[in-house]
Amino acid sequence: MTLLAALTLALIGSLAIEAWDGAGRRPIGRRPSELAVRLGGYALLTIFWFCFSWRPWLAAFSCLLTVAILVVVSRLKQAVIGEPLVFSDFALLRQVPRHPDLYYTRPITDPRMAIPLGASLAVVALWYWIEPSALPEEPSVAVVSLIGLPCLLVGLASGLATGMAAPWLATRFPRPDLDADCARYGLPATIIAYTLRWTSDVPAPEPDDTAAPGPAAPAPVIVVVQLESFVDPARLGGPDLPLMETIRHRASRYGRLTVPAHGAYTMRTEHALLTGREPESLGFGRYDPYLSGGGDEPTSLARLASGAGYATVFVHPFHRDFFQRAEVMRRFGFTRLVMEDDFIGAARIGPYIADEAVMARILAEVDAVQEPVFVFAVTMENHGPWKPGRLDGITEPLDQYLHHVAHTGRAVETLIEGLEGRDAILCVYGDHAPSLPTCTPGFGDTATDYAIFGFGAFRETPQRIDMSADGLGRFLRFRIGERSADEAGSAIASPSY
């Protein structure tokens, strides 16, 4: 009876927390089937915590605390990124202690983190000591219970993912629709369901276009630069950037670039560009494309370039372990990695390596490697967080961003000047809009800006063509020599804004 009472409290309390969170913003689903799935999520969460303690009231409290934390974190994320908490976010938790500033948090050694964490653990330990265990007294029964309950949870998860109950789960969660599913079924149930659907989901296969004819003369030098949080600052009310005028008069193609996220999730845009795959084709893996394959993409740009005789170089002035970038990029097909260790002594502006230093290194790599060469670079100077202390004398987040993006503009112009006189292609694009208070989710339909420059034999008349990140990736396949001009043109065609 105690267990039933505790479970009832957990279900009612969790429902009240989510109802309060959605009040006036996102009404919760009220259909019996939707409520059943929602309550089932709370129940699974309670049983999960019960497995660790065998104390009903502690498990119920842990469930309520977990739901409250999930709701608060999800609401904060929604305000900045524009989407609720999703299962793939938990895979990033291991990075938080290593890079707390990137996640707007503090090191666990900071008293403001250590004291509340220590107090919470002390309360749990005291509660564990005070509340009697519900574990059977008979030793053999207790052992069976300790082993059996977790096994039941694992079996249930397996049945929902790939077993007899999988069709039932797939019917209710046929495809990713995060906002709607959280409203219908609640955040805990949606996180659990999406995790199970991701483990069993088979993404659509890549189109087999490796045999398509290529252009007569592929570009011998191809440089692609993913600019961190880059958008035309005039779109944010900032001053005109000289680079944008250069783009309009000098770039072969330019325009808005629709990307899969706002304010974060660089890996989504990066994957779309390097594979040419639409995010929808990844199924539930779209939220973090590196979780599934880890860059193991047989027809990635780097592998296609390598197969066409290009030297492949990846340049990124940050930690090798962040997003597991070093391992992922090797799987993508890059044979040379130039990362933070190679930028020792390079100029920093704020907390990160200056974009000017990155562009100088790109030119050095192009000069050092015998053509043909494909260089893919990811910058860091414009990365958040935007907070006081980042830059001396500049405290407002937007002012900080405008300070950095002006450097980005000059750095790209330096790169353009350095490639003049070569037969080359340069592509620059923003991975996502910056997570600024003045740049809210939904900004510009999640569009950034991009430009493609042709040099020497590849110079063309400027034209504006708005496209998606995956469309840009498919166009670059043509420039490497993997696709025909007609196919490349159809890959990027999209209505203008």
Tab-separated table of C-alpha atoms in Angstrom:
chain	number	residue	atom	x	y	z
A	1	MET	CA	0.000	0.000	0.000
A	2	THR	CA	2.878	2.354	0.781
A	3	LEU	CA	4.360	1.792	-2.676
A	4	LEU	CA	0.993	2.456	-4.328
A	5	ALA	CA	0.497	5.641	-2.309
A	6	ALA	CA	3.995	6.877	-3.182
A	7	LEU	CA	3.460	6.071	-6.859
A	8	THR	CA	0.136	7.925	-6.839
A	9	LEU	CA	1.820	10.965	-5.324
A	10	ALA	CA	4.556	10.815	-7.980
A	11	LEU	CA	2.018	10.613	-10.821
A	12	ILE	CA	-0.239	13.403	-9.542
A	13	GLY	CA	2.659	15.654	-8.548
A	14	SER	CA	4.477	15.200	-11.858
A	15	LEU	CA	1.286	15.887	-13.788
A	16	ALA	CA	0.762	19.061	-11.758
A	17	ILE	CA	4.326	20.230	-12.488
A	18	GLU	CA	3.912	19.827	-16.242
A	19	ALA	CA	0.407	21.315	-16.180
A	20	TRP	CA	1.817	24.367	-14.387
A	21	ASP	CA	4.648	24.607	-16.921
A	22	GLY	CA	2.214	24.496	-19.838
A	23	ALA	CA	-0.357	26.853	-18.329
A	24	GLY	CA	-1.078	29.623	-20.823
A	25	ARG	CA	1.708	28.378	-23.083
A	26	ARG	CA	1.255	24.764	-24.082
A	27	PRO	CA	-1.854	22.910	-22.789
A	28	ILE	CA	-1.197	19.286	-21.978
A	29	GLY	CA	-2.872	16.488	-23.939
A	30	ARG	CA	-6.128	15.383	-22.317
A	31	ARG	CA	-7.122	12.391	-24.421
A	32	PRO	CA	-7.144	9.158	-22.410
A	33	SER	CA	-4.461	7.584	-24.590
A	34	GLU	CA	-2.238	10.643	-24.261
A	35	LEU	CA	-2.676	10.808	-20.488
A	36	ALA	CA	-1.937	7.087	-20.250
A	37	VAL	CA	1.394	7.501	-22.056
A	38	ARG	CA	2.223	10.571	-19.955
A	39	LEU	CA	1.483	8.800	-16.660
A	40	GLY	CA	3.382	5.768	-17.922
A	41	GLY	CA	6.452	7.947	-18.326
A	42	TYR	CA	6.162	9.179	-14.736
A	43	ALA	CA	5.676	5.608	-13.511
A	44	LEU	CA	8.768	4.355	-15.337
A	45	LEU	CA	10.771	7.211	-13.850
A	46	THR	CA	9.562	6.359	-10.345
A	47	ILE	CA	10.337	2.658	-10.779
A	48	PHE	CA	13.768	3.554	-12.148
A	49	TRP	CA	14.615	5.458	-8.964
A	50	PHE	CA	12.987	2.775	-6.827
A	51	CYS	CA	15.474	0.236	-8.244
A	52	PHE	CA	18.317	2.189	-6.624
A	53	SER	CA	16.823	2.648	-3.164
A	54	TRP	CA	13.837	0.326	-2.623
A	55	ARG	CA	12.317	3.181	-0.654
A	56	PRO	CA	8.907	4.235	-2.069
A	57	TRP	CA	8.763	7.797	-0.787
A	58	LEU	CA	12.351	8.524	-1.773
A	59	ALA	CA	11.605	7.169	-5.267
A	60	ALA	CA	8.478	9.341	-5.507
A	61	PHE	CA	10.400	12.418	-4.383
A	62	SER	CA	13.191	11.621	-6.851
A	63	CYS	CA	10.624	11.379	-9.642
A	64	LEU	CA	9.103	14.756	-8.730
A	65	LEU	CA	12.545	16.363	-8.493
A	66	THR	CA	13.600	14.874	-11.823
A	67	VAL	CA	10.454	16.110	-13.585
A	68	ALA	CA	10.894	19.569	-12.077
A	69	ILE	CA	14.539	19.746	-13.200
A	70	LEU	CA	13.671	18.512	-16.693
A	71	VAL	CA	10.890	21.096	-17.010
A	72	VAL	CA	13.085	23.988	-15.835
A	73	VAL	CA	16.034	23.025	-18.065
A	74	SER	CA	13.725	22.429	-21.015
A	75	ARG	CA	12.077	25.814	-20.605
A	76	LEU	CA	15.478	27.535	-20.467
A	77	LYS	CA	16.597	25.647	-23.550
A	78	GLN	CA	13.373	26.501	-25.379
A	79	ALA	CA	13.962	30.196	-24.732
A	80	VAL	CA	17.511	30.101	-26.117
A	81	ILE	CA	17.515	27.332	-28.725
A	82	GLY	CA	13.848	27.126	-29.660
A	83	GLU	CA	13.219	23.457	-28.887
A	84	PRO	CA	12.509	21.388	-25.760
A	85	LEU	CA	14.966	19.077	-24.072
A	86	VAL	CA	15.594	15.975	-26.174
A	87	PHE	CA	17.224	12.623	-25.485
A	88	SER	CA	20.435	13.457	-27.365
A	89	ASP	CA	21.131	16.308	-24.934
A	90	PHE	CA	22.020	13.761	-22.270
A	91	ALA	CA	24.900	12.515	-24.425
A	92	LEU	CA	26.431	15.992	-24.095
A	93	LEU	CA	26.444	15.876	-20.283
A	94	ARG	CA	29.934	14.370	-20.198
A	95	GLN	CA	31.227	17.554	-21.822
A	96	VAL	CA	29.759	19.899	-19.214
A	97	PRO	CA	32.402	19.323	-16.480
A	98	ARG	CA	35.181	19.794	-19.068
A	99	HIS	CA	33.719	22.898	-20.703
A	100	PRO	CA	31.295	24.482	-18.213
A	101	ASP	CA	31.437	27.944	-19.795
A	102	LEU	CA	30.116	26.624	-23.097
A	103	TYR	CA	26.986	25.413	-21.296
A	104	TYR	CA	26.431	28.567	-19.237
A	105	THR	CA	27.192	26.746	-16.014
A	106	ARG	CA	29.992	26.682	-13.453
A	107	PRO	CA	32.636	24.095	-12.534
A	108	ILE	CA	31.514	21.673	-9.847
A	109	THR	CA	34.397	22.977	-7.711
A	110	ASP	CA	32.749	26.408	-7.636
A	111	PRO	CA	31.047	26.871	-4.211
A	112	ARG	CA	27.856	27.976	-5.976
A	113	MET	CA	27.719	24.515	-7.543
A	114	ALA	CA	29.477	22.397	-4.935
A	115	ILE	CA	27.403	23.535	-1.921
A	116	PRO	CA	23.908	22.884	-3.402
A	117	LEU	CA	25.132	19.596	-4.880
A	118	GLY	CA	26.642	18.500	-1.582
A	119	ALA	CA	23.509	19.542	0.327
A	120	SER	CA	21.316	17.561	-2.066
A	121	LEU	CA	23.422	14.442	-1.635
A	122	ALA	CA	23.296	14.874	2.135
A	123	VAL	CA	19.477	15.115	2.083
A	124	VAL	CA	19.229	11.979	-0.062
A	125	ALA	CA	21.607	10.102	2.268
A	126	LEU	CA	19.624	11.194	5.338
A	127	TRP	CA	16.327	10.226	3.710
A	128	TYR	CA	17.828	6.868	2.713
A	129	TRP	CA	18.774	6.275	6.340
A	130	ILE	CA	15.416	7.391	7.794
A	131	GLU	CA	12.933	5.688	5.433
A	132	PRO	CA	12.786	1.901	5.848
A	133	SER	CA	13.509	-0.256	2.835
A	134	ALA	CA	10.670	-2.081	1.042
A	135	LEU	CA	13.016	-4.892	0.063
A	136	PRO	CA	11.759	-8.315	1.274
A	137	GLU	CA	13.490	-9.592	4.404
A	138	GLU	CA	13.976	-13.109	3.053
A	139	PRO	CA	17.518	-13.041	1.546
A	140	SER	CA	16.720	-15.199	-1.498
A	141	VAL	CA	13.598	-13.159	-2.302
A	142	ALA	CA	15.534	-9.943	-1.811
A	143	VAL	CA	18.237	-11.061	-4.265
A	144	VAL	CA	15.615	-12.051	-6.843
A	145	SER	CA	13.907	-8.685	-6.380
A	146	LEU	CA	17.141	-6.731	-6.696
A	147	ILE	CA	17.936	-8.492	-9.962
A	148	GLY	CA	14.414	-8.981	-11.278
A	149	LEU	CA	13.071	-5.412	-11.168
A	150	PRO	CA	15.905	-3.883	-13.243
A	151	CYS	CA	15.632	-6.805	-15.650
A	152	LEU	CA	11.913	-6.113	-16.047
A	153	LEU	CA	12.680	-2.487	-16.912
A	154	VAL	CA	15.321	-3.553	-19.445
A	155	GLY	CA	12.938	-6.110	-20.932
A	156	LEU	CA	10.189	-3.523	-21.208
A	157	ALA	CA	12.549	-1.101	-22.936
A	158	SER	CA	13.663	-3.828	-25.331
A	159	GLY	CA	10.063	-4.764	-26.094
A	160	LEU	CA	9.154	-1.163	-26.845
A	161	ALA	CA	12.242	-0.635	-29.014
A	162	THR	CA	12.393	-3.795	-31.084
A	163	GLY	CA	9.983	-6.334	-29.592
A	164	MET	CA	6.275	-6.976	-29.786
A	165	ALA	CA	5.390	-3.549	-28.398
A	166	ALA	CA	7.535	-1.691	-30.952
A	167	PRO	CA	4.647	-1.176	-33.442
A	168	TRP	CA	2.552	0.360	-30.645
A	169	LEU	CA	5.336	2.839	-29.842
A	170	ALA	CA	5.946	3.601	-33.520
A	171	THR	CA	2.251	4.356	-33.996
A	172	ARG	CA	2.330	7.025	-31.298
A	173	PHE	CA	5.752	8.399	-32.239
A	174	PRO	CA	5.941	7.790	-35.998
A	175	ARG	CA	8.372	10.630	-36.693
A	176	PRO	CA	10.130	13.409	-34.757
A	177	ASP	CA	7.696	16.171	-33.772
A	178	LEU	CA	9.236	17.364	-30.549
A	179	ASP	CA	7.006	20.282	-29.545
A	180	ALA	CA	3.773	18.451	-30.347
A	181	ASP	CA	4.850	15.218	-28.642
A	182	CYS	CA	5.920	17.033	-25.471
A	183	ALA	CA	2.499	18.702	-25.370
A	184	ARG	CA	0.640	15.438	-25.966
A	185	TYR	CA	2.639	13.002	-23.877
A	186	GLY	CA	4.815	15.043	-21.533
A	187	LEU	CA	8.541	15.613	-21.432
A	188	PRO	CA	9.650	12.426	-19.579
A	189	ALA	CA	7.580	10.095	-21.781
A	190	THR	CA	8.766	11.863	-24.931
A	191	ILE	CA	12.417	11.627	-23.908
A	192	ILE	CA	12.027	7.914	-23.166
A	193	ALA	CA	10.071	7.236	-26.358
A	194	TYR	CA	12.471	9.168	-28.576
A	195	THR	CA	15.413	7.289	-27.055
A	196	LEU	CA	13.792	3.951	-27.819
A	197	ARG	CA	12.739	5.026	-31.315
A	198	TRP	CA	16.267	6.256	-32.024
A	199	THR	CA	17.821	2.927	-31.005
A	200	SER	CA	15.572	1.041	-33.421
A	201	ASP	CA	15.073	3.642	-36.148
A	202	VAL	CA	16.713	2.913	-39.500
A	203	PRO	CA	17.492	6.171	-41.321
A	204	ALA	CA	16.704	6.420	-45.002
A	205	PRO	CA	19.648	5.268	-47.139
A	206	GLU	CA	21.828	7.801	-48.870
A	207	PRO	CA	21.224	8.158	-52.598
A	208	ASP	CA	23.781	6.115	-54.504
A	209	ASP	CA	25.122	8.807	-56.798
A	210	THR	CA	28.823	8.042	-56.660
A	211	ALA	CA	28.805	6.886	-60.278
A	212	ALA	CA	27.336	10.134	-61.616
A	213	PRO	CA	29.573	11.938	-64.117
A	214	GLY	CA	31.540	14.917	-62.836
A	215	PRO	CA	32.649	18.145	-64.499
A	216	ALA	CA	35.543	18.077	-66.933
A	217	ALA	CA	37.808	20.071	-64.629
A	218	PRO	CA	37.163	19.734	-60.864
A	219	ALA	CA	38.505	22.575	-58.737
A	220	PRO	CA	42.088	21.767	-57.601
A	221	VAL	CA	41.693	23.771	-54.361
A	222	ILE	CA	38.460	23.665	-52.371
A	223	VAL	CA	38.220	25.467	-49.046
A	224	VAL	CA	35.045	25.296	-46.943
A	225	VAL	CA	34.829	27.356	-43.761
A	226	GLN	CA	32.050	26.896	-41.233
A	227	LEU	CA	31.853	30.261	-39.470
A	228	GLU	CA	30.678	29.999	-35.885
A	229	SER	CA	27.365	31.840	-35.303
A	230	PHE	CA	27.726	33.908	-38.461
A	231	VAL	CA	24.908	36.034	-39.841
A	232	ASP	CA	24.950	39.411	-41.553
A	233	PRO	CA	25.134	41.782	-38.532
A	234	ALA	CA	22.833	44.246	-40.314
A	235	ARG	CA	20.062	41.702	-39.762
A	236	LEU	CA	20.583	42.212	-36.021
A	237	GLY	CA	20.597	45.987	-36.217
A	238	GLY	CA	24.386	46.180	-36.352
A	239	PRO	CA	26.558	48.161	-38.767
A	240	ASP	CA	27.101	47.076	-42.355
A	241	LEU	CA	29.874	44.533	-42.691
A	242	PRO	CA	32.233	45.256	-45.627
A	243	LEU	CA	32.405	41.503	-46.264
A	244	MET	CA	28.705	41.452	-47.176
A	245	GLU	CA	29.292	44.029	-49.916
A	246	THR	CA	32.211	41.923	-51.164
A	247	ILE	CA	29.942	38.888	-51.208
A	248	ARG	CA	27.227	40.635	-53.212
A	249	HIS	CA	29.684	41.854	-55.861
A	250	ARG	CA	32.297	39.095	-55.869
A	251	ALA	CA	30.734	35.768	-54.825
A	252	SER	CA	29.594	33.330	-57.513
A	253	ARG	CA	26.628	32.347	-55.354
A	254	TYR	CA	25.378	33.761	-52.092
A	255	GLY	CA	22.227	34.120	-50.028
A	256	ARG	CA	20.437	32.852	-46.965
A	257	LEU	CA	21.214	29.356	-45.720
A	258	THR	CA	18.491	27.421	-43.930
A	259	VAL	CA	20.156	25.398	-41.170
A	260	PRO	CA	18.741	22.685	-38.857
A	261	ALA	CA	19.051	24.590	-35.560
A	262	HIS	CA	19.161	27.961	-33.852
A	263	GLY	CA	21.838	29.167	-31.462
A	264	ALA	CA	23.600	25.808	-31.016
A	265	TYR	CA	23.926	22.262	-32.348
A	266	THR	CA	26.770	22.952	-34.733
A	267	MET	CA	26.969	19.249	-35.503
A	268	ARG	CA	23.573	19.294	-37.247
A	269	THR	CA	24.620	21.851	-39.854
A	270	GLU	CA	28.085	20.341	-40.091
A	271	HIS	CA	26.677	16.898	-40.830
A	272	ALA	CA	24.212	18.252	-43.408
A	273	LEU	CA	27.012	20.065	-45.237
A	274	LEU	CA	29.494	17.184	-45.176
A	275	THR	CA	26.956	14.564	-46.260
A	276	GLY	CA	24.388	16.458	-48.315
A	277	ARG	CA	21.672	14.642	-46.374
A	278	GLU	CA	18.430	16.304	-45.374
A	279	PRO	CA	17.895	16.220	-41.572
A	280	GLU	CA	14.506	14.522	-42.107
A	281	SER	CA	16.265	11.535	-43.690
A	282	LEU	CA	18.028	10.801	-40.378
A	283	GLY	CA	14.808	10.012	-38.508
A	284	PHE	CA	15.226	10.361	-34.749
A	285	GLY	CA	18.979	10.673	-35.261
A	286	ARG	CA	18.506	14.198	-36.608
A	287	TYR	CA	18.968	15.731	-33.146
A	288	ASP	CA	22.603	14.635	-32.977
A	289	PRO	CA	23.767	12.997	-36.225
A	290	TYR	CA	27.080	11.985	-34.639
A	291	LEU	CA	25.469	9.766	-31.997
A	292	SER	CA	24.647	7.028	-34.491
A	293	GLY	CA	27.411	6.854	-37.076
A	294	GLY	CA	30.008	9.100	-35.471
A	295	GLY	CA	30.971	10.436	-38.901
A	296	ASP	CA	31.071	7.011	-40.564
A	297	GLU	CA	29.521	8.244	-43.812
A	298	PRO	CA	30.732	6.386	-46.921
A	299	THR	CA	29.905	9.260	-49.289
A	300	SER	CA	30.932	12.236	-47.154
A	301	LEU	CA	32.617	15.146	-48.913
A	302	ALA	CA	35.969	14.203	-47.412
A	303	ARG	CA	35.770	10.589	-48.567
A	304	LEU	CA	34.653	11.616	-52.038
A	305	ALA	CA	37.486	14.129	-52.190
A	306	SER	CA	40.000	11.551	-51.010
A	307	GLY	CA	38.743	9.088	-53.610
A	308	ALA	CA	39.178	11.775	-56.270
A	309	GLY	CA	42.820	12.264	-55.303
A	310	TYR	CA	42.467	15.263	-52.975
A	311	ALA	CA	44.471	15.693	-49.808
A	312	THR	CA	41.891	16.209	-47.034
A	313	VAL	CA	42.572	18.612	-44.157
A	314	PHE	CA	40.386	19.538	-41.181
A	315	VAL	CA	41.166	22.749	-39.257
A	316	HIS	CA	39.529	23.575	-35.917
A	317	PRO	CA	41.174	25.626	-33.137
A	318	PHE	CA	39.527	23.843	-30.213
A	319	HIS	CA	39.776	20.714	-28.088
A	320	ARG	CA	40.051	17.430	-29.934
A	321	ASP	CA	37.576	15.774	-27.578
A	322	PHE	CA	34.769	18.327	-27.918
A	323	PHE	CA	31.932	16.574	-29.791
A	324	GLN	CA	34.630	13.886	-30.246
A	325	ARG	CA	35.650	15.993	-33.219
A	326	ALA	CA	39.004	14.321	-33.879
A	327	GLU	CA	37.506	10.834	-34.048
A	328	VAL	CA	34.446	11.994	-35.998
A	329	MET	CA	36.493	13.867	-38.591
A	330	ARG	CA	38.797	10.921	-39.177
A	331	ARG	CA	35.726	8.783	-39.804
A	332	PHE	CA	34.428	11.409	-42.214
A	333	GLY	CA	37.625	10.867	-44.193
A	334	PHE	CA	39.970	13.698	-43.212
A	335	THR	CA	43.546	12.447	-43.120
A	336	ARG	CA	45.155	15.543	-41.582
A	337	LEU	CA	43.735	17.238	-38.491
A	338	VAL	CA	44.900	20.687	-37.402
A	339	MET	CA	43.412	21.363	-33.974
A	340	GLU	CA	44.018	23.337	-30.781
A	341	ASP	CA	47.480	21.907	-30.127
A	342	ASP	CA	48.567	23.311	-33.486
A	343	PHE	CA	47.441	26.825	-32.500
A	344	ILE	CA	49.664	27.211	-29.452
A	345	GLY	CA	50.772	30.838	-29.329
A	346	ALA	CA	48.128	31.970	-31.830
A	347	ALA	CA	46.239	35.189	-31.102
A	348	ARG	CA	43.057	34.968	-29.065
A	349	ILE	CA	40.199	37.448	-29.038
A	350	GLY	CA	38.140	36.798	-25.950
A	351	PRO	CA	38.289	33.164	-24.864
A	352	TYR	CA	38.920	31.615	-28.299
A	353	ILE	CA	41.472	31.552	-31.114
A	354	ALA	CA	40.986	34.534	-33.428
A	355	ASP	CA	39.397	33.910	-36.821
A	356	GLU	CA	42.320	35.740	-38.447
A	357	ALA	CA	44.671	33.065	-37.084
A	358	VAL	CA	42.452	30.316	-38.486
A	359	MET	CA	42.391	31.857	-41.973
A	360	ALA	CA	46.178	32.268	-41.907
A	361	ARG	CA	46.516	28.590	-41.006
A	362	ILE	CA	44.150	27.575	-43.828
A	363	LEU	CA	46.308	29.428	-46.356
A	364	ALA	CA	49.429	27.812	-44.887
A	365	GLU	CA	47.866	24.367	-45.266
A	366	VAL	CA	46.883	25.067	-48.874
A	367	ASP	CA	50.441	26.191	-49.629
A	368	ALA	CA	51.988	23.195	-47.876
A	369	VAL	CA	49.957	20.461	-49.584
A	370	GLN	CA	50.344	19.527	-53.214
A	371	GLU	CA	47.117	20.111	-55.162
A	372	PRO	CA	44.391	18.979	-55.298
A	373	VAL	CA	43.464	19.754	-51.709
A	374	PHE	CA	40.161	19.940	-49.809
A	375	VAL	CA	40.224	21.947	-46.566
A	376	PHE	CA	37.279	22.054	-44.181
A	377	ALA	CA	37.618	24.502	-41.281
A	378	VAL	CA	35.406	25.305	-38.291
A	379	THR	CA	36.011	28.613	-36.498
A	380	MET	CA	35.474	29.418	-32.806
A	381	GLU	CA	35.858	33.167	-32.200
A	382	ASN	CA	32.100	33.875	-32.333
A	383	HIS	CA	31.173	31.065	-29.938
A	384	GLY	CA	29.214	31.916	-26.783
A	385	PRO	CA	28.660	32.401	-23.956
A	386	TRP	CA	27.988	36.120	-24.211
A	387	LYS	CA	28.466	37.474	-20.699
A	388	PRO	CA	30.371	40.188	-18.788
A	389	GLY	CA	34.112	39.656	-18.624
A	390	ARG	CA	34.430	38.172	-22.092
A	391	LEU	CA	35.844	41.373	-23.602
A	392	ASP	CA	37.386	44.318	-21.749
A	393	GLY	CA	35.051	47.304	-21.788
A	394	ILE	CA	32.261	45.522	-23.718
A	395	THR	CA	29.540	43.992	-21.568
A	396	GLU	CA	26.382	43.847	-23.717
A	397	PRO	CA	26.019	40.488	-25.510
A	398	LEU	CA	25.082	42.051	-28.858
A	399	ASP	CA	28.012	44.481	-28.704
A	400	GLN	CA	30.344	41.577	-27.968
A	401	TYR	CA	28.990	39.660	-30.942
A	402	LEU	CA	29.316	42.655	-33.280
A	403	HIS	CA	32.920	43.114	-32.117
A	404	HIS	CA	33.747	39.515	-32.987
A	405	VAL	CA	31.802	39.312	-36.250
A	406	ALA	CA	33.696	42.360	-37.551
A	407	HIS	CA	36.877	40.324	-37.072
A	408	THR	CA	35.271	37.431	-38.903
A	409	GLY	CA	34.510	39.683	-41.844
A	410	ARG	CA	38.100	40.910	-42.065
A	411	ALA	CA	39.412	37.360	-41.677
A	412	VAL	CA	37.309	36.064	-44.576
A	413	GLU	CA	38.460	38.967	-46.756
A	414	THR	CA	42.052	38.020	-45.910
A	415	LEU	CA	41.304	34.463	-47.012
A	416	ILE	CA	39.768	35.729	-50.262
A	417	GLU	CA	42.880	37.803	-50.986
A	418	GLY	CA	45.100	34.812	-50.215
A	419	LEU	CA	43.301	32.593	-52.722
A	420	GLU	CA	43.401	35.132	-55.558
A	421	GLY	CA	45.561	33.926	-58.433
A	422	ARG	CA	44.686	30.269	-57.880
A	423	ASP	CA	42.126	28.028	-59.539
A	424	ALA	CA	40.057	27.527	-56.411
A	425	ILE	CA	36.645	27.443	-54.788
A	426	LEU	CA	35.927	29.009	-51.386
A	427	CYS	CA	32.704	28.420	-49.485
A	428	VAL	CA	31.913	30.216	-46.221
A	429	TYR	CA	28.708	29.837	-44.224
A	430	GLY	CA	27.240	30.284	-40.753
A	431	ASP	CA	26.437	27.139	-38.800
A	432	HIS	CA	23.569	28.807	-36.904
A	433	ALA	CA	22.438	32.200	-35.660
A	434	PRO	CA	24.004	33.389	-32.384
A	435	SER	CA	22.180	32.678	-29.140
A	436	LEU	CA	21.671	36.334	-28.242
A	437	PRO	CA	18.768	37.968	-26.372
A	438	THR	CA	18.178	40.060	-29.517
A	439	CYS	CA	18.249	37.005	-31.791
A	440	THR	CA	15.407	34.823	-30.619
A	441	PRO	CA	14.546	31.298	-31.837
A	442	GLY	CA	12.865	31.316	-35.206
A	443	PHE	CA	15.062	34.219	-36.332
A	444	GLY	CA	15.031	34.359	-40.136
A	445	ASP	CA	13.474	30.886	-40.360
A	446	THR	CA	16.728	29.593	-38.774
A	447	ALA	CA	18.629	31.006	-41.757
A	448	THR	CA	22.243	32.148	-41.653
A	449	ASP	CA	24.267	33.482	-44.604
A	450	TYR	CA	26.569	31.749	-47.053
A	451	ALA	CA	28.777	32.603	-50.043
A	452	ILE	CA	30.715	30.655	-52.669
A	453	PHE	CA	33.660	32.353	-54.358
A	454	GLY	CA	35.293	31.156	-57.551
A	455	PHE	CA	38.894	32.027	-58.380
A	456	GLY	CA	40.797	31.751	-61.633
A	457	ALA	CA	39.038	29.403	-64.046
A	458	PHE	CA	36.148	29.019	-61.585
A	459	ARG	CA	35.150	32.672	-61.314
A	460	GLU	CA	31.495	33.258	-62.238
A	461	THR	CA	28.943	36.048	-62.386
A	462	PRO	CA	27.404	36.695	-58.928
A	463	GLN	CA	23.886	35.460	-58.315
A	464	ARG	CA	21.726	35.072	-55.246
A	465	ILE	CA	20.369	31.575	-54.646
A	466	ASP	CA	18.939	30.807	-51.198
A	467	MET	CA	19.380	27.188	-50.158
A	468	SER	CA	19.616	24.717	-47.308
A	469	ALA	CA	22.759	23.403	-45.631
A	470	ASP	CA	22.298	19.952	-47.151
A	471	GLY	CA	21.716	21.540	-50.576
A	472	LEU	CA	24.986	23.413	-50.207
A	473	GLY	CA	26.683	20.120	-49.382
A	474	ARG	CA	25.288	18.528	-52.537
A	475	PHE	CA	26.500	21.460	-54.623
A	476	LEU	CA	30.022	21.045	-53.228
A	477	ARG	CA	29.983	17.391	-54.291
A	478	PHE	CA	29.742	18.647	-57.861
A	479	ARG	CA	32.708	20.934	-57.356
A	480	ILE	CA	34.794	18.000	-56.169
A	481	GLY	CA	33.835	16.228	-59.371
A	482	GLU	CA	31.309	13.735	-58.023
A	483	ARG	CA	28.155	14.986	-59.722
A	484	SER	CA	27.069	16.555	-62.964
A	485	ALA	CA	26.270	20.259	-63.288
A	486	ASP	CA	22.591	19.569	-63.893
A	487	GLU	CA	22.353	17.461	-60.732
A	488	ALA	CA	24.128	20.126	-58.687
A	489	GLY	CA	21.797	22.805	-59.965
A	490	SER	CA	18.711	20.785	-59.001
A	491	ALA	CA	20.202	20.052	-55.583
A	492	ILE	CA	20.415	23.694	-54.564
A	493	ALA	CA	17.362	25.210	-56.204
A	494	SER	CA	15.033	26.782	-53.637
A	495	PRO	CA	12.731	29.794	-53.472
A	496	SER	CA	14.292	33.115	-52.539
A	497	TYR	CA	13.280	34.884	-49.361
